[in-house]
mmCIF file of C-alpha atoms in Angstrom:
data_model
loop_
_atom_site.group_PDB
_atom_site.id
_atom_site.type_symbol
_atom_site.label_atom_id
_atom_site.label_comp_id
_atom_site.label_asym_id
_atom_site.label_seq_id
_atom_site.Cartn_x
_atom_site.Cartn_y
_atom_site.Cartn_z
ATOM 1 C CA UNK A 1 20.285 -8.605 10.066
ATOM 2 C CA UNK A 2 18.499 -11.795 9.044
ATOM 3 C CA UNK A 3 15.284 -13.257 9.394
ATOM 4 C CA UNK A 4 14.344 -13.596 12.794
ATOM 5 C CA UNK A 5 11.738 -16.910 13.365
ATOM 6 C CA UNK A 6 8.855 -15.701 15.539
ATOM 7 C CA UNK A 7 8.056 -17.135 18.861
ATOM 8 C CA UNK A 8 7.228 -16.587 22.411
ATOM 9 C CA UNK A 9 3.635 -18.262 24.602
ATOM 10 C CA UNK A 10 0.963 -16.534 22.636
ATOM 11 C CA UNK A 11 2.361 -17.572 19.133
ATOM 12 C CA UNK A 12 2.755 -21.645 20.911
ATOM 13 C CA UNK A 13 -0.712 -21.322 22.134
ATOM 14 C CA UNK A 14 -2.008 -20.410 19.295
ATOM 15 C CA UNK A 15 -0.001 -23.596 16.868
ATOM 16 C CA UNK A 16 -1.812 -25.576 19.444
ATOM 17 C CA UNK A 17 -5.495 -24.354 19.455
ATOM 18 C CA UNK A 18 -7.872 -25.659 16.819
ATOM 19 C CA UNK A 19 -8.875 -23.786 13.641
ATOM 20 C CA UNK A 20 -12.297 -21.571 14.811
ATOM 21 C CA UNK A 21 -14.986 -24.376 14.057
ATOM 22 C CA UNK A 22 -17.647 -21.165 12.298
ATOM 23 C CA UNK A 23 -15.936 -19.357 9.049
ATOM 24 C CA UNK A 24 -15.842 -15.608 8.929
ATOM 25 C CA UNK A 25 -19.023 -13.906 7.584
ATOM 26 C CA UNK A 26 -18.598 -10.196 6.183
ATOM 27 C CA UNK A 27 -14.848 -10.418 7.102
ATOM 28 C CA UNK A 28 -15.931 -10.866 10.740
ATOM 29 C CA UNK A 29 -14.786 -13.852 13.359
ATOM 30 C CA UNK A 30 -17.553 -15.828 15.069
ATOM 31 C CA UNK A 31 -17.841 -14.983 18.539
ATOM 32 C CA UNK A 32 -16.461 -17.233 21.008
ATOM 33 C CA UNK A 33 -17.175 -17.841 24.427
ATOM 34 C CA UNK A 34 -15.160 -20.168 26.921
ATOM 35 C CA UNK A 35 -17.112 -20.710 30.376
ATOM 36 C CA UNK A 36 -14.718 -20.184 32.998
ATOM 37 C CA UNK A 37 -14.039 -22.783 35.793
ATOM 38 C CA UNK A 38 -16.269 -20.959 38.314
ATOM 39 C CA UNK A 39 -19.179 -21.108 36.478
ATOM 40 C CA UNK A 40 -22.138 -23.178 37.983
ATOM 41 C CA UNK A 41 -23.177 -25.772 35.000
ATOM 42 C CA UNK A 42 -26.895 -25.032 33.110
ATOM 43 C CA UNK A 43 -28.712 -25.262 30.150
ATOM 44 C CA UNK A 44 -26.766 -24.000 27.262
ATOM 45 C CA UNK A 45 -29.754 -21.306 26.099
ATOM 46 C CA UNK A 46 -29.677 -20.277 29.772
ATOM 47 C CA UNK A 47 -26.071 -19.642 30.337
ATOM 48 C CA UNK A 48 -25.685 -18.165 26.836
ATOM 49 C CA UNK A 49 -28.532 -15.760 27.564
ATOM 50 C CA UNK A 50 -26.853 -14.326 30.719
ATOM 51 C CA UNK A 51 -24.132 -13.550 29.201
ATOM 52 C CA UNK A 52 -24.515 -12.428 25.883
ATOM 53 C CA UNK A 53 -28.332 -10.190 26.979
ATOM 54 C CA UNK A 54 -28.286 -8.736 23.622
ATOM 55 C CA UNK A 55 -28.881 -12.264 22.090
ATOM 56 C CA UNK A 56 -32.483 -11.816 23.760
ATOM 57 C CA UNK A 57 -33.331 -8.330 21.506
ATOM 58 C CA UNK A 58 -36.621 -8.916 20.178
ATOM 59 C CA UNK A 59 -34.967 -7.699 16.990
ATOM 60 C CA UNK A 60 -33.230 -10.592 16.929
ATOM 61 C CA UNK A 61 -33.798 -13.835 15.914
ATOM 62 C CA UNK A 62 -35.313 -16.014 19.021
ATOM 63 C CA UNK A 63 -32.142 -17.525 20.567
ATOM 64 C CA UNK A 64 -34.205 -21.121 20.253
ATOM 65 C CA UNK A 65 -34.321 -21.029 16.867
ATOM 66 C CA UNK A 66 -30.881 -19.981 16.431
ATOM 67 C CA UNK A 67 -30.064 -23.377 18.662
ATOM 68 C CA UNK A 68 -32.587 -25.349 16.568
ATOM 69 C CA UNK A 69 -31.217 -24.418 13.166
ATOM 70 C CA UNK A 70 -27.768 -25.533 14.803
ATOM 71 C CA UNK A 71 -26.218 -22.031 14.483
ATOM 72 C CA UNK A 72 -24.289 -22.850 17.860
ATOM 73 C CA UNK A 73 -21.449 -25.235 18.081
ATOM 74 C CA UNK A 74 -18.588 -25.997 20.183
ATOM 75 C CA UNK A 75 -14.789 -25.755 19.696
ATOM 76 C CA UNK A 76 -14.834 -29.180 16.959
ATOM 77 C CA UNK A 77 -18.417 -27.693 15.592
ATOM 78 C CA UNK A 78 -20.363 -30.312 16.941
ATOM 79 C CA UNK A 79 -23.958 -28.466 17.128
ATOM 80 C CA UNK A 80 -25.193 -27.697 20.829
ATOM 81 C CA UNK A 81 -28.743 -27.632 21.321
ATOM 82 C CA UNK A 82 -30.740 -24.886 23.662
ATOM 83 C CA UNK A 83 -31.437 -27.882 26.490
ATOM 84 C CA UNK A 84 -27.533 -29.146 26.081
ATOM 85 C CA UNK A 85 -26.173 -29.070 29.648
ATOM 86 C CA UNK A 86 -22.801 -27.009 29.757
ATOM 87 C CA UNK A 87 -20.816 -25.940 32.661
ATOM 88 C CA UNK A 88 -16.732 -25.241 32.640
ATOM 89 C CA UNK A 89 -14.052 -25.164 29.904
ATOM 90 C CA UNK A 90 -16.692 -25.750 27.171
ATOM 91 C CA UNK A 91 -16.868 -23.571 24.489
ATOM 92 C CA UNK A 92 -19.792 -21.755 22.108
ATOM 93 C CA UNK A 93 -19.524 -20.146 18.816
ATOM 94 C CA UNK A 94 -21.597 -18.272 17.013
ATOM 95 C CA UNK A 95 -22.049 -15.228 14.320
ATOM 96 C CA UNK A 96 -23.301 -12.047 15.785
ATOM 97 C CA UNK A 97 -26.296 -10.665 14.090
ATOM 98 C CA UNK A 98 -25.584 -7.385 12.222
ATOM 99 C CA UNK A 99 -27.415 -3.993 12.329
ATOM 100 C CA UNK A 100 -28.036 -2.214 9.329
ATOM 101 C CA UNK A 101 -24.509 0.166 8.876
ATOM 102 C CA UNK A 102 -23.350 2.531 6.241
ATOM 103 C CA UNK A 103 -20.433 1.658 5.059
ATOM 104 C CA UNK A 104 -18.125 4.210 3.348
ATOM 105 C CA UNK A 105 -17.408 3.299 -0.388
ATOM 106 C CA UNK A 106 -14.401 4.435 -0.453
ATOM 107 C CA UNK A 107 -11.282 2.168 0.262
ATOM 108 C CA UNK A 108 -9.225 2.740 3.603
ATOM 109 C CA UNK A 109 -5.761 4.421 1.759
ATOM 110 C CA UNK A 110 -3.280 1.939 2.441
ATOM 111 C CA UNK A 111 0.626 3.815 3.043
ATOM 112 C CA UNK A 112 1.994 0.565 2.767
ATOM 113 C CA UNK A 113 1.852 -3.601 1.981
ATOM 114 C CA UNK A 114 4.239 -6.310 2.176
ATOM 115 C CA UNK A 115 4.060 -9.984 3.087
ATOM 116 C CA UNK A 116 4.012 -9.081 6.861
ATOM 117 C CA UNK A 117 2.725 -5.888 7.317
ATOM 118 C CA UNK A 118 -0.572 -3.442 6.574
ATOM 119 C CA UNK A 119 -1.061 0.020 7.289
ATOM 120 C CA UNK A 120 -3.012 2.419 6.612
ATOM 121 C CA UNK A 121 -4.009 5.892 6.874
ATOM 122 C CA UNK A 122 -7.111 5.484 8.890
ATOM 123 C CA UNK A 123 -9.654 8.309 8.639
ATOM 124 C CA UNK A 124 -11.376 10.011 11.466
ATOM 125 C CA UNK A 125 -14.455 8.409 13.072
ATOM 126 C CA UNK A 126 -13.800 4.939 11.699
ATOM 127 C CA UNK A 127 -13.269 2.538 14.266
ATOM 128 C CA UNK A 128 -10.142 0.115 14.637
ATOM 129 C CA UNK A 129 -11.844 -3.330 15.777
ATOM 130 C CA UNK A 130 -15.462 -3.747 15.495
ATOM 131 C CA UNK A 131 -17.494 -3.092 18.323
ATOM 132 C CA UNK A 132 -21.069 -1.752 18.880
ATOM 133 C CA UNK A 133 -22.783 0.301 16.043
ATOM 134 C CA UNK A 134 -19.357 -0.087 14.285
ATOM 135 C CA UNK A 135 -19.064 -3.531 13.220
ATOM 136 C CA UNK A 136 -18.776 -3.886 8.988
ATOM 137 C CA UNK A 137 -17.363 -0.545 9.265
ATOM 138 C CA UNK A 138 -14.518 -0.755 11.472
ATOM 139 C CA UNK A 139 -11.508 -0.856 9.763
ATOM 140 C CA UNK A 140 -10.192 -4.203 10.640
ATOM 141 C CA UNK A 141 -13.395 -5.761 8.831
ATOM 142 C CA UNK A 142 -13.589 -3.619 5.804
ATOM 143 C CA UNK A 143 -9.977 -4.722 4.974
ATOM 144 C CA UNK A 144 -10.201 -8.160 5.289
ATOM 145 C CA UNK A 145 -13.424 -7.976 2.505
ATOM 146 C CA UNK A 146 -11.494 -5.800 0.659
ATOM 147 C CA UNK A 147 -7.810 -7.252 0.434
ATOM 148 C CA UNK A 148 -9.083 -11.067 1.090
ATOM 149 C CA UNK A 149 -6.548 -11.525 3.759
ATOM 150 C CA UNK A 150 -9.099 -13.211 6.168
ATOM 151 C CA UNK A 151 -6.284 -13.456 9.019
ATOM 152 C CA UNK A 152 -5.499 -9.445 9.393
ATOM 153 C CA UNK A 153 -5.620 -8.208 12.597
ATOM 154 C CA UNK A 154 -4.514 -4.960 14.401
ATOM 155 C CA UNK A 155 -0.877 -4.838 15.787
ATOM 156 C CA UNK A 156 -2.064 -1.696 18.142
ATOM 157 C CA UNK A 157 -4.706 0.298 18.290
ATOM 158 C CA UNK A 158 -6.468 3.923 17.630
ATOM 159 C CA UNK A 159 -9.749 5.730 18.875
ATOM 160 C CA UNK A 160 -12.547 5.290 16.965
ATOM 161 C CA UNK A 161 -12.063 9.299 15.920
ATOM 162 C CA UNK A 162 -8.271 9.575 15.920
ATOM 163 C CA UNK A 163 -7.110 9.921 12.166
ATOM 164 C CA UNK A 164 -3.604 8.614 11.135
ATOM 165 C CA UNK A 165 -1.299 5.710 11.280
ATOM 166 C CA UNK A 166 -2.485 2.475 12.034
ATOM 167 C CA UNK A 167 -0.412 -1.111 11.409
ATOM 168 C CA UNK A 168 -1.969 -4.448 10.461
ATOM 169 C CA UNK A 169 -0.057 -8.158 10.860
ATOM 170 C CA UNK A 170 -1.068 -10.512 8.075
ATOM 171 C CA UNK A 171 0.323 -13.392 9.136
ATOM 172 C CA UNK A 172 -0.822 -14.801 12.401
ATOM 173 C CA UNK A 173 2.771 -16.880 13.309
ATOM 174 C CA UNK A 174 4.377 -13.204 13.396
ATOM 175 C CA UNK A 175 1.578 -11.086 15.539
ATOM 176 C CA UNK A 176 2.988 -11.181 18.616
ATOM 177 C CA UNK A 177 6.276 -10.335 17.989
ATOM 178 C CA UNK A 178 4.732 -7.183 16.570
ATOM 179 C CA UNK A 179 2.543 -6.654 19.481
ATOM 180 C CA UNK A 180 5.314 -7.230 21.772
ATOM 181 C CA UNK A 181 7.379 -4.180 20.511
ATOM 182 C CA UNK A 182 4.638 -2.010 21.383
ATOM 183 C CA UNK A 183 4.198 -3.673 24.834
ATOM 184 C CA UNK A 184 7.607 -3.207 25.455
ATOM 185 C CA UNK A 185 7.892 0.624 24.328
ATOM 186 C CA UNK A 186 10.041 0.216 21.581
ATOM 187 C CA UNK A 187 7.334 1.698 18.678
ATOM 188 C CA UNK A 188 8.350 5.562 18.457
ATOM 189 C CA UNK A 189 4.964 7.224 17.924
ATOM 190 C CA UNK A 190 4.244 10.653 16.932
ATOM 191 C CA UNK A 191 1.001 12.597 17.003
ATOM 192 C CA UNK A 192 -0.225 15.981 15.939
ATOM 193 C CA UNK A 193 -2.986 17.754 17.695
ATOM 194 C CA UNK A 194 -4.900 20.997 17.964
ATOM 195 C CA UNK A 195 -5.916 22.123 21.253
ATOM 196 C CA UNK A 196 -7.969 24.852 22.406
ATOM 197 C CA UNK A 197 -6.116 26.654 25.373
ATOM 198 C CA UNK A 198 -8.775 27.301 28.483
ATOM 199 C CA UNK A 199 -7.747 30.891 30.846
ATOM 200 C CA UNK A 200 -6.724 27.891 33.442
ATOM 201 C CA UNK A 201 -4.531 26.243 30.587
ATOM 202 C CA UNK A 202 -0.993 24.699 32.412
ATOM 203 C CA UNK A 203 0.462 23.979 29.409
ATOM 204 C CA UNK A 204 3.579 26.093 27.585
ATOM 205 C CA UNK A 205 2.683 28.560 24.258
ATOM 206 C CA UNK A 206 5.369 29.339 22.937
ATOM 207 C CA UNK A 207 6.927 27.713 19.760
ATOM 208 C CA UNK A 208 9.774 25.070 20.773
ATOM 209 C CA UNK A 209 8.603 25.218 24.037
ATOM 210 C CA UNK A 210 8.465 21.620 25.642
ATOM 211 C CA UNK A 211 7.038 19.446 28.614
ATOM 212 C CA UNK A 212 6.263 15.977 30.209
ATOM 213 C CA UNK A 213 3.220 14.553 30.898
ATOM 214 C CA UNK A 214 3.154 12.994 33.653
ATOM 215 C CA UNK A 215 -0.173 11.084 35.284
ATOM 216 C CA UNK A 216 -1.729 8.863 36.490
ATOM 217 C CA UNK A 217 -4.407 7.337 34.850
ATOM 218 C CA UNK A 218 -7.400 4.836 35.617
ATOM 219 C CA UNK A 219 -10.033 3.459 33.076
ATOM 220 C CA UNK A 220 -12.418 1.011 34.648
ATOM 221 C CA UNK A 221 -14.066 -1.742 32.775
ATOM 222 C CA UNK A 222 -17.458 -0.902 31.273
ATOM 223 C CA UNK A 223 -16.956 2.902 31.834
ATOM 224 C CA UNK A 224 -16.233 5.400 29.063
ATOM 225 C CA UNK A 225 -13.962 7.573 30.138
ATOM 226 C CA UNK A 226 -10.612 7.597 32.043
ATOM 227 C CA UNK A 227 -9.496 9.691 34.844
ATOM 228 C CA UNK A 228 -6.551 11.072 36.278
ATOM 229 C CA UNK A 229 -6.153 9.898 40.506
ATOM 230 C CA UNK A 230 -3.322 10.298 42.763
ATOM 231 C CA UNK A 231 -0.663 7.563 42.818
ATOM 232 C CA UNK A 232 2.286 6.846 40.674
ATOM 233 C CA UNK A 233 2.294 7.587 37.220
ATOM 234 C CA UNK A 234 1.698 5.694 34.258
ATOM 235 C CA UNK A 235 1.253 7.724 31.679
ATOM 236 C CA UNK A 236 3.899 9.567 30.246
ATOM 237 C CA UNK A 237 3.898 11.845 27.005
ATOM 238 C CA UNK A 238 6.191 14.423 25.478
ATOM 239 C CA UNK A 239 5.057 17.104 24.412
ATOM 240 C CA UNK A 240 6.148 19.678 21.778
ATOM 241 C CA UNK A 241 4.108 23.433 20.894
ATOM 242 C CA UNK A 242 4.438 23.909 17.209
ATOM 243 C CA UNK A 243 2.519 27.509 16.949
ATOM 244 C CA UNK A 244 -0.593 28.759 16.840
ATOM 245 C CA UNK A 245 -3.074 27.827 14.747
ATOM 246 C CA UNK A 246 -6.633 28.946 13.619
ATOM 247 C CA UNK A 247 -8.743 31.764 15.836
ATOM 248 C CA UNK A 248 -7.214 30.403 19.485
ATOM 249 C CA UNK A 249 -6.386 27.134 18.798
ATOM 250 C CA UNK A 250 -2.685 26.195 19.699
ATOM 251 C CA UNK A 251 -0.952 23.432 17.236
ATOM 252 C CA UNK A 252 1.071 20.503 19.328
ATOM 253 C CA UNK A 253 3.339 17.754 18.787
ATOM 254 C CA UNK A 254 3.240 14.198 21.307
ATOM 255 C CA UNK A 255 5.430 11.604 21.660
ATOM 256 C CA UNK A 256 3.533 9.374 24.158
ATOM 257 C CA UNK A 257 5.790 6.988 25.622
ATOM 258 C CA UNK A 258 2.925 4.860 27.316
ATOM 259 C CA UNK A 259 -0.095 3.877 25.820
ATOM 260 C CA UNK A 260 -2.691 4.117 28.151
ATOM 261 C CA UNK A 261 -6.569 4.244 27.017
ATOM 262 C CA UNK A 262 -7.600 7.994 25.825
ATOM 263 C CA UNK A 263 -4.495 8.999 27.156
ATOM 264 C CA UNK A 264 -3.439 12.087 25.254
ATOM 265 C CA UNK A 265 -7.026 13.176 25.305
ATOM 266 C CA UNK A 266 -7.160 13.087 28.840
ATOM 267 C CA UNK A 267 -3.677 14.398 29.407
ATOM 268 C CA UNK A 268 -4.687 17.679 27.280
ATOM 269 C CA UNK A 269 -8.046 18.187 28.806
ATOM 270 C CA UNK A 270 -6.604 18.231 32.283
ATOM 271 C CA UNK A 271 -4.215 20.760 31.846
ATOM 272 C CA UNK A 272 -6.952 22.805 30.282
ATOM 273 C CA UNK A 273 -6.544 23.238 27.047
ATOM 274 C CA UNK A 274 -8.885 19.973 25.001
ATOM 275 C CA UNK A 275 -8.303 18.715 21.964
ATOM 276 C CA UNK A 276 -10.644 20.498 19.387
ATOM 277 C CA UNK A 277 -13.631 18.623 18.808
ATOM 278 C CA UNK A 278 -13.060 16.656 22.030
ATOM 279 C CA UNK A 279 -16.196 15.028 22.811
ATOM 280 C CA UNK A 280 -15.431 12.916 26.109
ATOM 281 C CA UNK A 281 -13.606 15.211 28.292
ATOM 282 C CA UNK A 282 -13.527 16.872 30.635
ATOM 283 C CA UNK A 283 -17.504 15.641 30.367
ATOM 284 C CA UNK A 284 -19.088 13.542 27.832
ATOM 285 C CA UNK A 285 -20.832 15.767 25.002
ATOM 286 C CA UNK A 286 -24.163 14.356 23.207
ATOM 287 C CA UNK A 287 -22.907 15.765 19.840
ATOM 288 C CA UNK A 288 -19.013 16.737 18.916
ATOM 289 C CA UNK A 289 -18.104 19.743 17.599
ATOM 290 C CA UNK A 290 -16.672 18.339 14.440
ATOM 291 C CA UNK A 291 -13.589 15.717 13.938
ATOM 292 C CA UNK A 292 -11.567 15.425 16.864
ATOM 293 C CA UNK A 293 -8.341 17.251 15.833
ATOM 294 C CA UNK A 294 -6.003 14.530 16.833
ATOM 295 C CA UNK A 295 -3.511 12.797 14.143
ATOM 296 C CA UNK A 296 -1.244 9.704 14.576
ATOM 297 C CA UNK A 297 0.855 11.572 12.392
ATOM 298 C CA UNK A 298 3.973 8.781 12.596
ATOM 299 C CA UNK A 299 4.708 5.027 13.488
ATOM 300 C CA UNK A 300 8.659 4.040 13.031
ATOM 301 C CA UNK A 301 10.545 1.019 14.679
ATOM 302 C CA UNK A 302 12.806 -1.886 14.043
ATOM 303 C CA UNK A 303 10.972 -4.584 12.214
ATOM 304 C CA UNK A 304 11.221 -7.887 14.320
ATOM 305 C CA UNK A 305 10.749 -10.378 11.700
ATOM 306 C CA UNK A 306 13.100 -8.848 8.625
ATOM 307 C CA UNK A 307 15.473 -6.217 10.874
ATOM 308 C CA UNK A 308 13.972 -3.722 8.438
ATOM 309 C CA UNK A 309 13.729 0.258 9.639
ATOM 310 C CA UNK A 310 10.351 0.161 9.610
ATOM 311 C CA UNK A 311 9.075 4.511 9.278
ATOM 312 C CA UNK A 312 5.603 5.143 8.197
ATOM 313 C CA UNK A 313 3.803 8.621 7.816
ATOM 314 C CA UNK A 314 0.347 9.990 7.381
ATOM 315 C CA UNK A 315 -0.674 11.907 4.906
ATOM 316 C CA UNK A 316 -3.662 13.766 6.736
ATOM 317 C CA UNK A 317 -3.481 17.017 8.263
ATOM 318 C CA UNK A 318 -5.198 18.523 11.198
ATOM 319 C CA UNK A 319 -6.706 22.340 10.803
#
């Protein structure tokens, strides 16, 4: 099979939206923010205020003098100031201000790297994207700085502590026909996991033994955690029992067939028996006992752009 030319909405709307007017910094985009058409106009240091609260830290610099020193600029990177009116459609971009983070030293172990694809064998506790107190360490910044391939982004995604497989696009005309193989199902994913059977555990344990996961699932914006509610499913996930492994600890193999947030952790927990180390259900836990023995253990599918077999593998192994 040849070459296949990307295409589809997202990859049009991007050929037609102007370069970001604010260079990355650290291997990290500028934020930007588009007011939507509801919006009631107001002063730019107003409206940017409400919505981004953290910008009013005292830690941080004083969101005048940001304005003032022309930090903020529009979608051409024309330079708004703080008393600039702005109401609908326009846009603001800025750089986040950065914590102080540790940052490991140690590269992320890369499995493979072409002219299209990324991936890695991401380590536990090391967040895809960068978000909250995990911004230069996430793994999408660290390997832009370290492979200079300022345009890498994510083709799916893994829990902050999930270990394993995780696939990068490098060039941006070719990202959504990546992501679109995962929306559509057609990304076989594997996982590994150690769970820690509970006396009301509804899950088989014997080796070979198998069973579906059916549920369904709700994650609200802004909360945490997921639960399971009545209704229809949408989550599905196949699931195989390996053995046992350490003290009472029972070693399983998932297929999920949906990707829904958290949702083998939630799946697991529900039936009684938790991944070990499981930190977030069925309650949230201030401190987790350890890595969270859950491994993306395999990615393989049918490479849109070169018709390759595409069949990567971790490395890692949970005990």
């Amino acid at each position: 099979m040849g070459a296949v030319t990307p295409g589809g909405r997202a990859a049009r709307r991007r050929a037609r939206r102007l370069p970001p007017p604010l260079l990355q910094r650290e291997g990290l985009d500028a934020v930007r923010w588009r007011i939507g058409q509801d919006a009631s106009p107001g002063l730019a240091v107003h409206r940017l205020r409400e919505r981004f609260p953290a910008l009013a830290d005292p830690a941080a610099t004083p969101l005048a003098d940001r304005f003032a020193a022309g930090e903020i600029v529009d979608a051409h990177g024309r330079v708004w100031a703080a008393t600039d009116p702005v109401g609908p459609g326009d846009e603001l971009w800025f750089h986040r201000e950065l914590r102080p983070e540790e940052v490991p030293a140690d590269p992320l172990p890369i499995l493979f790297r072409d002219e299209h694809l990324l991936v890695i064998d991401k380590p536990h506790d090391v967040a895809t994207m960068p978000r909250g107190a995990h911004v230069l360490s996430s793994a999408l910044v660290r390997l832009r700085r370290e492979t200079g391939v300022a345009e890498l982004v994510p083709l799916h995604r893994l829990d902050r502590r999930t270990a394993g497989v995780l696939a990068f696009g490098i060039l941006p005309a070719e990202r959504s026909a990546y992501q679109e193989l995962f929306a559509r199902r057609e990304v076989d994913k594997r996982y590994e996991a150690l769970v820690r059977p509970g006396q009301d555990c509804a899950l088989p344990r014997g080796p070979g033994e198998r069973a579906v996961l059916e549920d369904r699932l709700l994650k609200e914006r802004g909360v945490l955690t997921a639960v399971v509610v009545p209704g229809t499913p949408n989550a599905l996930t196949e699931l195989e029992v390996l053995g046992p492994a350490d003290g009472a600890a029972l070693r399983l193999a998932l297929r999920p067939r949906t990707g829904r947030t958290h949702q083998l952790r939630i799946q697991l927990s529900s039936r009684g028996a938790p991944i070990v180390g499981e930190d977030l259900y069925p309650v949230p836990q201030v401190e987790p006992d350890g890595p969270l023995r859950l491994l993306a253990r395999s990615l393989a599918f049918t490479d849109p752009i070169t018709g390759r077999t595409r069949e990567f593998h971790s490395h890692r192994t949970v005990r």
